mmCIF file of C-alpha atoms in Angstrom:
data_model
loop_
_atom_site.group_PDB
_atom_site.id
_atom_site.type_symbol
_atom_site.label_atom_id
_atom_site.label_comp_id
_atom_site.label_asym_id
_atom_site.label_seq_id
_atom_site.Cartn_x
_atom_site.Cartn_y
_atom_site.Cartn_z
ATOM 1 C CA MET A 1 0.000 0.000 0.000
ATOM 2 C CA ARG A 2 2.812 2.378 0.898
ATOM 3 C CA LEU A 3 4.587 1.519 -2.374
ATOM 4 C CA THR A 4 1.420 2.263 -4.343
ATOM 5 C CA ARG A 5 1.066 5.667 -2.674
ATOM 6 C CA ALA A 6 4.719 6.455 -3.364
ATOM 7 C CA ILE A 7 4.368 5.557 -7.051
ATOM 8 C CA SER A 8 1.184 7.625 -7.328
ATOM 9 C CA ALA A 9 2.961 10.582 -5.715
ATOM 10 C CA LEU A 10 5.819 10.247 -8.207
ATOM 11 C CA TYR A 11 3.399 10.283 -11.123
ATOM 12 C CA ARG A 12 1.712 13.407 -9.750
ATOM 13 C CA GLY A 13 5.052 15.126 -9.158
ATOM 14 C CA GLU A 14 4.449 15.331 -5.416
ATOM 15 C CA GLN A 15 7.470 13.271 -4.360
ATOM 16 C CA HIS A 16 11.083 13.592 -5.455
ATOM 17 C CA LEU A 17 13.917 11.120 -5.155
ATOM 18 C CA ASP A 18 17.345 12.010 -3.828
ATOM 19 C CA PHE A 19 19.386 10.563 -6.689
ATOM 20 C CA PRO A 20 22.820 11.537 -5.298
ATOM 21 C CA MET A 21 22.113 9.345 -2.249
ATOM 22 C CA LEU A 22 20.992 6.500 -4.523
ATOM 23 C CA TRP A 23 24.096 6.829 -6.728
ATOM 24 C CA ARG A 24 26.285 5.390 -3.974
ATOM 25 C CA LYS A 25 24.225 2.203 -3.716
ATOM 26 C CA ALA A 26 23.834 2.032 -7.496
ATOM 27 C CA LEU A 27 27.612 2.209 -7.912
ATOM 28 C CA ILE A 28 28.039 -0.861 -5.723
ATOM 29 C CA GLY A 29 25.309 -2.721 -7.609
ATOM 30 C CA SER A 30 26.703 -1.791 -11.031
ATOM 31 C CA ALA A 31 30.229 -2.755 -10.017
ATOM 32 C CA ALA A 32 28.989 -6.131 -8.759
ATOM 33 C CA LEU A 33 27.070 -6.802 -11.997
ATOM 34 C CA VAL A 34 30.054 -5.823 -14.142
ATOM 35 C CA VAL A 35 32.382 -8.085 -12.137
ATOM 36 C CA ILE A 36 29.928 -10.992 -12.389
ATOM 37 C CA SER A 37 29.579 -10.417 -16.128
ATOM 38 C CA LEU A 38 33.330 -10.289 -16.713
ATOM 39 C CA GLY A 39 33.766 -13.393 -14.566
ATOM 40 C CA SER A 40 31.146 -15.202 -16.623
ATOM 41 C CA PHE A 41 32.985 -14.268 -19.822
ATOM 42 C CA ILE A 42 36.094 -15.958 -18.443
ATOM 43 C CA VAL A 43 34.434 -19.026 -16.919
ATOM 44 C CA ARG A 44 31.504 -19.746 -19.234
ATOM 45 C CA GLY A 45 32.316 -17.703 -22.309
ATOM 46 C CA LEU A 46 29.751 -16.618 -24.899
ATOM 47 C CA ASN A 47 27.490 -18.955 -26.820
ATOM 48 C CA LEU A 48 28.308 -17.600 -30.262
ATOM 49 C CA GLY A 49 26.096 -18.623 -33.155
ATOM 50 C CA ILE A 50 27.319 -20.542 -36.133
ATOM 51 C CA GLU A 51 27.558 -17.308 -38.115
ATOM 52 C CA PHE A 52 30.446 -16.208 -35.861
ATOM 53 C CA GLU A 53 32.214 -19.481 -35.095
ATOM 54 C CA GLY A 54 31.691 -21.419 -38.305
ATOM 55 C CA GLY A 55 30.778 -25.111 -38.509
ATOM 56 C CA THR A 56 27.611 -26.969 -39.413
ATOM 57 C CA ALA A 57 24.110 -26.834 -37.973
ATOM 58 C CA TRP A 58 21.320 -29.389 -38.489
ATOM 59 C CA GLU A 59 17.658 -28.739 -37.700
ATOM 60 C CA VAL A 60 14.922 -31.344 -37.843
ATOM 61 C CA PRO A 61 11.263 -31.374 -36.743
ATOM 62 C CA ALA A 62 11.194 -33.994 -33.985
ATOM 63 C CA ALA A 63 8.228 -33.573 -31.665
ATOM 64 C CA GLY A 64 8.753 -35.342 -28.352
ATOM 65 C CA VAL A 65 12.463 -36.031 -28.901
ATOM 66 C CA THR A 66 14.682 -34.906 -26.018
ATOM 67 C CA VAL A 67 18.238 -33.625 -26.053
ATOM 68 C CA ALA A 68 19.397 -36.807 -24.297
ATOM 69 C CA GLN A 69 17.821 -38.985 -26.985
ATOM 70 C CA ALA A 70 19.438 -36.955 -29.726
ATOM 71 C CA ARG A 71 22.835 -37.225 -28.052
ATOM 72 C CA ASP A 72 22.469 -40.997 -27.743
ATOM 73 C CA ALA A 73 21.565 -41.237 -31.434
ATOM 74 C CA LEU A 74 24.680 -39.267 -32.418
ATOM 75 C CA ALA A 75 27.054 -41.073 -30.049
ATOM 76 C CA ASP A 76 28.690 -43.062 -32.895
ATOM 77 C CA THR A 77 28.922 -40.148 -35.340
ATOM 78 C CA PRO A 78 31.478 -37.333 -35.726
ATOM 79 C CA ALA A 79 28.914 -35.124 -33.931
ATOM 80 C CA ALA A 80 29.138 -37.052 -30.644
ATOM 81 C CA ASP A 81 30.299 -33.891 -28.830
ATOM 82 C CA ALA A 82 27.968 -31.552 -30.691
ATOM 83 C CA ARG A 83 25.940 -28.795 -29.072
ATOM 84 C CA ILE A 84 22.308 -29.915 -29.030
ATOM 85 C CA GLN A 85 19.281 -27.836 -28.122
ATOM 86 C CA THR A 86 15.530 -27.794 -28.597
ATOM 87 C CA LEU A 87 13.823 -24.962 -30.484
ATOM 88 C CA GLY A 88 10.315 -24.500 -29.224
ATOM 89 C CA THR A 89 8.712 -27.874 -28.579
ATOM 90 C CA ASP A 90 9.129 -29.719 -31.861
ATOM 91 C CA THR A 91 12.550 -28.949 -33.390
ATOM 92 C CA ILE A 92 16.029 -30.241 -32.579
ATOM 93 C CA ARG A 93 19.117 -28.223 -33.494
ATOM 94 C CA VAL A 94 22.588 -29.773 -33.568
ATOM 95 C CA ARG A 95 25.788 -27.755 -34.001
ATOM 96 C CA ALA A 96 29.258 -29.171 -34.547
ATOM 97 C CA ASP A 97 32.596 -28.145 -36.023
ATOM 98 C CA ILE A 98 32.287 -30.489 -38.978
ATOM 99 C CA GLU A 99 32.988 -29.683 -42.638
ATOM 100 C CA SER A 100 33.418 -33.098 -44.262
ATOM 101 C CA PRO A 101 30.486 -33.839 -46.639
ATOM 102 C CA GLU A 102 30.490 -37.510 -45.611
ATOM 103 C CA ALA A 103 30.298 -36.668 -41.908
ATOM 104 C CA ILE A 104 27.570 -34.091 -42.537
ATOM 105 C CA ASP A 105 25.492 -36.645 -44.442
ATOM 106 C CA GLN A 106 26.009 -39.255 -41.707
ATOM 107 C CA VAL A 107 24.699 -36.909 -38.993
ATOM 108 C CA ARG A 108 21.815 -35.918 -41.253
ATOM 109 C CA ALA A 109 20.803 -39.536 -41.731
ATOM 110 C CA GLU A 110 20.926 -40.270 -37.996
ATOM 111 C CA LEU A 111 18.754 -37.267 -37.182
ATOM 112 C CA ALA A 112 16.257 -38.219 -39.875
ATOM 113 C CA ALA A 113 16.041 -41.730 -38.453
ATOM 114 C CA LEU A 114 15.606 -40.365 -34.935
ATOM 115 C CA ALA A 115 12.770 -38.075 -36.032
ATOM 116 C CA GLY A 116 11.185 -40.713 -38.280
ATOM 117 C CA THR A 117 11.385 -38.528 -41.371
ATOM 118 C CA ASP A 118 13.242 -38.256 -44.689
ATOM 119 C CA ASN A 119 16.727 -36.840 -45.025
ATOM 120 C CA ALA A 120 15.288 -33.985 -47.089
ATOM 121 C CA ASN A 121 13.425 -32.718 -44.017
ATOM 122 C CA VAL A 122 16.678 -32.176 -42.123
ATOM 123 C CA SER A 123 17.975 -28.702 -42.927
ATOM 124 C CA VAL A 124 21.747 -28.245 -42.982
ATOM 125 C CA THR A 125 23.656 -24.972 -42.737
ATOM 126 C CA THR A 126 27.425 -24.885 -43.155
ATOM 127 C CA VAL A 127 29.533 -21.802 -42.458
ATOM 128 C CA GLY A 128 33.262 -21.694 -43.092
ATOM 129 C CA PRO A 129 35.566 -20.365 -40.355
ATOM 130 C CA SER A 130 36.832 -17.538 -42.578
ATOM 131 C CA TRP A 131 33.299 -16.283 -43.222
ATOM 132 C CA GLY A 132 32.483 -16.491 -39.518
ATOM 133 C CA SER A 133 35.629 -14.510 -38.709
ATOM 134 C CA GLU A 134 34.637 -11.889 -41.295
ATOM 135 C CA ILE A 135 31.188 -11.480 -39.716
ATOM 136 C CA THR A 136 32.781 -11.120 -36.261
ATOM 137 C CA ASN A 137 35.144 -8.416 -37.521
ATOM 138 C CA LYS A 138 32.294 -6.513 -39.151
ATOM 139 C CA ALA A 139 30.252 -6.616 -35.938
ATOM 140 C CA ARG A 140 33.220 -5.303 -33.951
ATOM 141 C CA ASN A 141 33.874 -2.556 -36.494
ATOM 142 C CA ALA A 142 30.213 -1.546 -36.391
ATOM 143 C CA LEU A 143 30.458 -1.056 -32.616
ATOM 144 C CA ILE A 144 33.657 1.011 -32.931
ATOM 145 C CA VAL A 145 32.108 3.281 -35.578
ATOM 146 C CA PHE A 146 28.967 3.580 -33.463
ATOM 147 C CA PHE A 147 30.927 4.720 -30.403
ATOM 148 C CA ALA A 148 33.026 7.182 -32.414
ATOM 149 C CA LEU A 149 30.019 8.832 -34.072
ATOM 150 C CA VAL A 150 28.068 9.030 -30.824
ATOM 151 C CA ALA A 151 31.000 10.574 -28.936
ATOM 152 C CA LEU A 152 31.543 13.123 -31.719
ATOM 153 C CA TYR A 153 27.881 14.089 -31.899
ATOM 154 C CA ILE A 154 27.413 14.530 -28.138
ATOM 155 C CA THR A 155 30.675 16.475 -27.855
ATOM 156 C CA ILE A 156 29.532 18.903 -30.559
ATOM 157 C CA ARG A 157 25.918 19.071 -29.400
ATOM 158 C CA LEU A 158 26.640 19.227 -25.641
ATOM 159 C CA GLU A 159 30.187 18.746 -24.291
ATOM 160 C CA TRP A 160 32.897 16.115 -23.970
ATOM 161 C CA LYS A 161 32.103 15.315 -20.329
ATOM 162 C CA MET A 162 28.568 14.337 -21.297
ATOM 163 C CA ALA A 163 29.920 12.311 -24.221
ATOM 164 C CA LEU A 164 32.176 10.452 -21.783
ATOM 165 C CA GLY A 165 29.237 9.786 -19.455
ATOM 166 C CA ALA A 166 27.066 8.508 -22.318
ATOM 167 C CA ILE A 167 29.792 6.175 -23.620
ATOM 168 C CA ALA A 168 30.423 4.849 -20.097
ATOM 169 C CA ALA A 169 26.699 4.138 -19.702
ATOM 170 C CA VAL A 170 26.554 2.314 -23.045
ATOM 171 C CA LEU A 171 29.623 0.217 -22.187
ATOM 172 C CA HIS A 172 27.989 -0.561 -18.845
ATOM 173 C CA ASP A 173 24.845 -1.710 -20.698
ATOM 174 C CA ILE A 174 26.763 -3.873 -23.173
ATOM 175 C CA ILE A 175 28.857 -5.615 -20.513
ATOM 176 C CA ILE A 176 25.843 -6.435 -18.339
ATOM 177 C CA SER A 177 23.683 -7.483 -21.303
ATOM 178 C CA LEU A 178 26.421 -9.773 -22.626
ATOM 179 C CA GLY A 179 26.957 -11.019 -19.073
ATOM 180 C CA ILE A 180 23.329 -12.145 -18.909
ATOM 181 C CA TYR A 181 23.757 -13.901 -22.268
ATOM 182 C CA SER A 182 26.902 -15.569 -20.950
ATOM 183 C CA LEU A 183 25.357 -16.652 -17.627
ATOM 184 C CA PHE A 184 22.297 -18.219 -19.247
ATOM 185 C CA GLN A 185 24.158 -19.276 -22.396
ATOM 186 C CA PHE A 186 21.719 -17.604 -24.753
ATOM 187 C CA GLU A 187 22.970 -17.871 -28.311
ATOM 188 C CA ILE A 188 24.414 -14.733 -29.875
ATOM 189 C CA THR A 189 23.476 -14.393 -33.539
ATOM 190 C CA PRO A 190 23.473 -11.519 -36.062
ATOM 191 C CA ALA A 191 19.927 -10.777 -34.866
ATOM 192 C CA THR A 192 21.321 -10.344 -31.347
ATOM 193 C CA VAL A 193 23.952 -7.906 -32.603
ATOM 194 C CA ILE A 194 21.234 -5.882 -34.345
ATOM 195 C CA ALA A 195 19.259 -5.863 -31.104
ATOM 196 C CA PHE A 196 22.310 -4.654 -29.164
ATOM 197 C CA LEU A 197 22.790 -1.777 -31.608
ATOM 198 C CA THR A 198 19.106 -0.947 -31.193
ATOM 199 C CA ILE A 199 19.220 -0.883 -27.399
ATOM 200 C CA MET A 200 22.383 1.218 -27.422
ATOM 201 C CA GLY A 201 20.478 3.798 -29.429
ATOM 202 C CA TYR A 202 17.610 3.579 -26.962
ATOM 203 C CA SER A 203 19.952 3.993 -23.996
ATOM 204 C CA LEU A 204 21.592 7.021 -25.597
ATOM 205 C CA TYR A 205 18.211 8.589 -26.280
ATOM 206 C CA ASP A 206 17.306 8.295 -22.604
ATOM 207 C CA THR A 207 20.689 9.693 -21.571
ATOM 208 C CA ILE A 208 20.490 12.676 -23.919
ATOM 209 C CA VAL A 209 17.008 13.499 -22.598
ATOM 210 C CA VAL A 210 18.537 13.763 -19.116
ATOM 211 C CA TYR A 211 21.480 15.824 -20.383
ATOM 212 C CA ASP A 212 19.227 18.219 -22.280
ATOM 213 C CA LYS A 213 17.098 18.776 -19.199
ATOM 214 C CA VAL A 214 20.082 19.416 -16.928
ATOM 215 C CA ARG A 215 21.492 21.879 -19.438
ATOM 216 C CA GLU A 216 18.167 23.729 -19.361
ATOM 217 C CA VAL A 217 18.147 23.808 -15.553
ATOM 218 C CA VAL A 218 21.795 24.864 -15.339
ATOM 219 C CA ALA A 219 21.163 27.754 -17.735
ATOM 220 C CA ARG A 220 18.451 29.098 -15.402
ATOM 221 C CA VAL A 221 19.987 28.390 -12.025
ATOM 222 C CA THR A 222 23.781 28.708 -12.269
ATOM 223 C CA ALA A 223 23.699 32.531 -12.249
ATOM 224 C CA THR A 224 22.289 32.502 -8.703
ATOM 225 C CA ASN A 225 25.366 30.635 -7.322
ATOM 226 C CA ARG A 226 23.063 28.938 -4.808
ATOM 227 C CA TYR A 227 23.040 25.295 -5.865
ATOM 228 C CA THR A 228 25.727 22.798 -6.749
ATOM 229 C CA TYR A 229 25.783 20.993 -10.082
ATOM 230 C CA THR A 230 24.777 17.776 -8.320
ATOM 231 C CA GLU A 231 21.659 19.427 -6.929
ATOM 232 C CA MET A 232 20.748 20.742 -10.372
ATOM 233 C CA MET A 233 21.305 17.278 -11.864
ATOM 234 C CA ASN A 234 19.055 15.866 -9.147
ATOM 235 C CA LEU A 235 16.266 18.237 -10.130
ATOM 236 C CA SER A 236 16.665 17.353 -13.800
ATOM 237 C CA LEU A 237 16.472 13.638 -13.085
ATOM 238 C CA ASN A 238 13.294 14.073 -11.063
ATOM 239 C CA GLN A 239 11.734 16.061 -13.877
ATOM 240 C CA VAL A 240 12.428 13.379 -16.510
ATOM 241 C CA LEU A 241 12.007 10.355 -14.215
ATOM 242 C CA MET A 242 8.421 9.465 -15.058
ATOM 243 C CA ARG A 243 8.983 10.230 -18.724
ATOM 244 C CA SER A 244 11.783 7.666 -18.781
ATOM 245 C CA VAL A 245 9.734 5.127 -16.822
ATOM 246 C CA ASN A 246 6.717 5.555 -19.091
ATOM 247 C CA THR A 247 8.891 5.257 -22.194
ATOM 248 C CA SER A 248 10.421 2.053 -20.842
ATOM 249 C CA ILE A 249 7.021 0.568 -20.014
ATOM 250 C CA THR A 250 5.577 1.349 -23.437
ATOM 251 C CA SER A 251 8.709 -0.094 -25.059
ATOM 252 C CA ILE A 252 8.838 -3.275 -22.995
ATOM 253 C CA LEU A 253 5.199 -4.229 -23.683
ATOM 254 C CA PRO A 254 5.600 -4.918 -27.435
ATOM 255 C CA VAL A 255 8.959 -6.573 -26.749
ATOM 256 C CA GLY A 256 7.237 -8.850 -24.224
ATOM 257 C CA ALA A 257 4.554 -9.654 -26.791
ATOM 258 C CA MET A 258 7.276 -10.458 -29.324
ATOM 259 C CA LEU A 259 8.987 -12.748 -26.835
ATOM 260 C CA VAL A 260 5.856 -14.590 -25.666
ATOM 261 C CA ILE A 261 3.836 -14.822 -28.868
ATOM 262 C CA GLY A 262 6.602 -14.737 -31.456
ATOM 263 C CA SER A 263 9.044 -17.164 -29.888
ATOM 264 C CA TRP A 264 7.126 -19.323 -27.405
ATOM 265 C CA VAL A 265 3.785 -19.575 -29.210
ATOM 266 C CA LEU A 266 4.870 -19.430 -32.860
ATOM 267 C CA GLY A 267 8.308 -20.932 -32.252
ATOM 268 C CA ALA A 268 10.226 -18.205 -34.127
ATOM 269 C CA VAL A 269 13.718 -18.534 -32.665
ATOM 270 C CA THR A 270 15.019 -15.379 -34.333
ATOM 271 C CA LEU A 271 12.331 -13.353 -32.567
ATOM 272 C CA GLN A 272 13.375 -14.867 -29.245
ATOM 273 C CA GLU A 273 17.025 -13.892 -29.768
ATOM 274 C CA PHE A 274 16.004 -10.367 -30.746
ATOM 275 C CA ALA A 275 13.412 -9.909 -27.983
ATOM 276 C CA ILE A 276 15.634 -11.094 -25.116
ATOM 277 C CA ALA A 277 18.356 -8.635 -26.074
ATOM 278 C CA LEU A 278 15.850 -5.799 -26.393
ATOM 279 C CA ALA A 279 14.178 -6.547 -23.053
ATOM 280 C CA VAL A 280 17.488 -6.691 -21.180
ATOM 281 C CA GLY A 281 18.806 -3.596 -22.930
ATOM 282 C CA ILE A 282 15.734 -1.452 -22.288
ATOM 283 C CA LEU A 283 15.775 -2.175 -18.562
ATOM 284 C CA VAL A 284 19.535 -1.757 -18.144
ATOM 285 C CA GLY A 285 19.584 1.320 -20.397
ATOM 286 C CA THR A 286 16.928 3.135 -18.380
ATOM 287 C CA TYR A 287 18.875 2.435 -15.208
ATOM 288 C CA SER A 288 22.262 3.498 -16.591
ATOM 289 C CA SER A 289 21.056 6.849 -17.940
ATOM 290 C CA MET A 290 20.109 7.945 -14.411
ATOM 291 C CA PHE A 291 22.607 6.099 -12.249
ATOM 292 C CA VAL A 292 25.735 5.858 -14.415
ATOM 293 C CA ALA A 293 25.764 8.625 -17.022
ATOM 294 C CA ALA A 294 24.250 11.280 -14.740
ATOM 295 C CA ALA A 295 26.448 10.374 -11.753
ATOM 296 C CA LEU A 296 29.649 10.465 -13.824
ATOM 297 C CA VAL A 297 28.839 13.827 -15.406
ATOM 298 C CA ALA A 298 27.919 15.323 -12.024
ATOM 299 C CA ARG A 299 31.236 14.141 -10.562
ATOM 300 C CA LEU A 300 33.210 15.596 -13.479
ATOM 301 C CA LYS A 301 31.361 18.920 -13.476
ATOM 302 C CA GLU A 302 31.771 19.371 -9.726
ATOM 303 C CA ARG A 303 35.549 19.545 -10.342
ATOM 304 C CA GLU A 304 35.253 22.573 -12.615
ATOM 305 C CA PRO A 305 36.451 25.825 -10.937
ATOM 306 C CA ILE A 306 33.055 27.525 -11.260
ATOM 307 C CA TYR A 307 31.232 24.683 -9.495
ATOM 308 C CA ILE A 308 33.972 24.258 -6.898
ATOM 309 C CA ASP A 309 33.433 27.931 -6.045
ATOM 310 C CA ILE A 310 29.642 27.508 -5.952
ATOM 311 C CA ALA A 311 29.933 24.436 -3.724
ATOM 312 C CA GLU A 312 32.143 26.401 -1.319
ATOM 313 C CA ARG A 313 29.616 29.237 -1.194
ATOM 314 C CA VAL A 314 26.799 26.778 -0.540
ATOM 315 C CA ARG A 315 28.757 25.244 2.321
ATOM 316 C CA ARG A 316 29.351 28.692 3.829
ATOM 317 C CA ARG A 317 25.625 29.419 3.691
ATOM 318 C CA GLN A 318 24.602 26.230 5.495
ATOM 319 C CA GLY A 319 21.824 26.898 7.933
ATOM 320 C CA ARG A 320 20.601 29.995 6.096
ATOM 321 C CA GLU A 321 17.390 30.251 4.123
ATOM 322 C CA PRO A 322 18.274 30.927 0.473
ATOM 323 C CA GLN A 323 17.146 34.203 -1.019
ATOM 324 C CA ILE A 324 14.750 33.909 -3.941
ATOM 325 C CA GLY A 325 16.580 34.599 -7.243
ATOM 326 C CA THR A 326 14.809 36.563 -9.914
ATOM 327 C CA ARG A 327 16.139 34.350 -12.700
ATOM 328 C CA VAL A 328 14.910 31.061 -11.279
ATOM 329 C CA ILE A 329 11.517 29.581 -11.951
ATOM 330 C CA ALA A 330 9.663 29.356 -8.647
ATOM 331 C CA GLN A 331 8.810 25.671 -8.822
ATOM 332 C CA ASP A 332 12.363 24.641 -9.703
ATOM 333 C CA ASP A 333 13.730 26.880 -6.961
ATOM 334 C CA ALA A 334 11.441 25.316 -4.355
ATOM 335 C CA VAL A 335 12.407 21.785 -5.346
ATOM 336 C CA LEU A 336 16.108 22.606 -5.431
ATOM 337 C CA GLY A 337 15.841 24.274 -2.038
ATOM 338 C CA GLN A 338 14.054 21.247 -0.598
ATOM 339 C CA HIS A 339 16.753 18.878 -1.886
ATOM 340 C CA ALA A 340 19.535 21.127 -0.661
ATOM 341 C CA LYS A 341 18.077 21.435 2.845
ATOM 342 C CA THR A 342 17.392 17.692 3.042
ATOM 343 C CA ARG A 343 20.949 16.810 2.092
ATOM 344 C CA GLN A 344 22.294 19.476 4.467
ATOM 345 C CA THR A 345 20.286 17.972 7.345
ATOM 346 C CA ARG A 346 21.675 14.510 6.543
ATOM 347 C CA ARG A 347 25.239 15.828 6.539
ATOM 348 C CA THR A 348 24.647 17.537 9.883
ATOM 349 C CA ARG A 349 23.374 14.305 11.413
#
C-alpha cells in the first residue's frame, strides 16, 4: 500500500527522489554486476552462433524427442560432442565443427532416423571459419564506428564530459547485457547484434534526454550561485524520471509480446534472440542513464572551478534560508531548495 502511494505521488510530481544518495548504492550494484559479467565471460564464455564461429548446424522437426535422446543417437557419429538444443517444442538443433560432406550426411541420416522422417526434411547450414571470422570483424567494427560517431555528436551538441558519461553508460549496458547472455548461455546471432545496436540507441536517447534537461536547468539556475551541479542534476532527473519510466514501459510491452507470442507460441527462434536482447537492454539502459551517465557527469562537473566555487559558497551558507533569485523559476527553486536542505540535514546528522 505504501509503495502504491509512493508511485502515485511520483506520477503526480508530489514526491522527489534524492538521486545523489541513490548513486552510492547504485555504484556498488553496477560494479557487482560488471564483475559478475566479466567473470562469466572468463568461466563460461559466450554462446556464439554458427555465423560467428563457423561449422555446421542441423535442424529437424522432432516432436517429443529430447536432447538426451538426440545425443544418444549421435554417439557413434562425428557429432558425438555436438551442441544440441531444442527450439520450441518440436525442433532439434545440432551444431558441430564439422565440414566433411560424408560426416555431414552421416549426422543428417541419424537425425532423420531419430525423427522418423526423410533426409530432405533435415535442414543443414554450413559456415566456413573464414566467413564467420569476417562477420565477427564486421560486428566489432560496427560497434567502434557507433561509439566514435556518438561521442563526436554529443561532444559537438553538448560537451565532452557528457559524451564520456554517455559512452560509459553504453559500455555498462553492453557488458551487463552480454553477461546475462553468458550466464544463461543464450545464443548470440546476427539478430542479437542488431538488437544490441538498437538498445544502445535507446539507452543514448534516454541519456540525452537527461542531459538536455540538466542543461536547461543549469542555464536558469547557475547565475544565482546557490546550488551545486549535483543538486541541479538531481532536479533534472526528477523532472524526466516518469517520462523515462513511461517510455520504458511502453517499449517493454511490445517486446514482451514479441517474446511470448513470437518465440514461445509461434516458435520463431530469431524473434526470441532479438526480444531477449531488447528486453534486457531497455531495462539496463533506463537504469544506466540515471545512475551511471548522470552520476559520472555530475562528478566531473563538480571539479570545474566555477562549481567548486559555488559548492564552497553553498557550504558557507549552510543553515541559512536561500534568497529567492529573480532568474529562477519558482517551482524549480522550491524543489532545489528542498533537496539542498534535506541533504544538508543529513550531513549535519
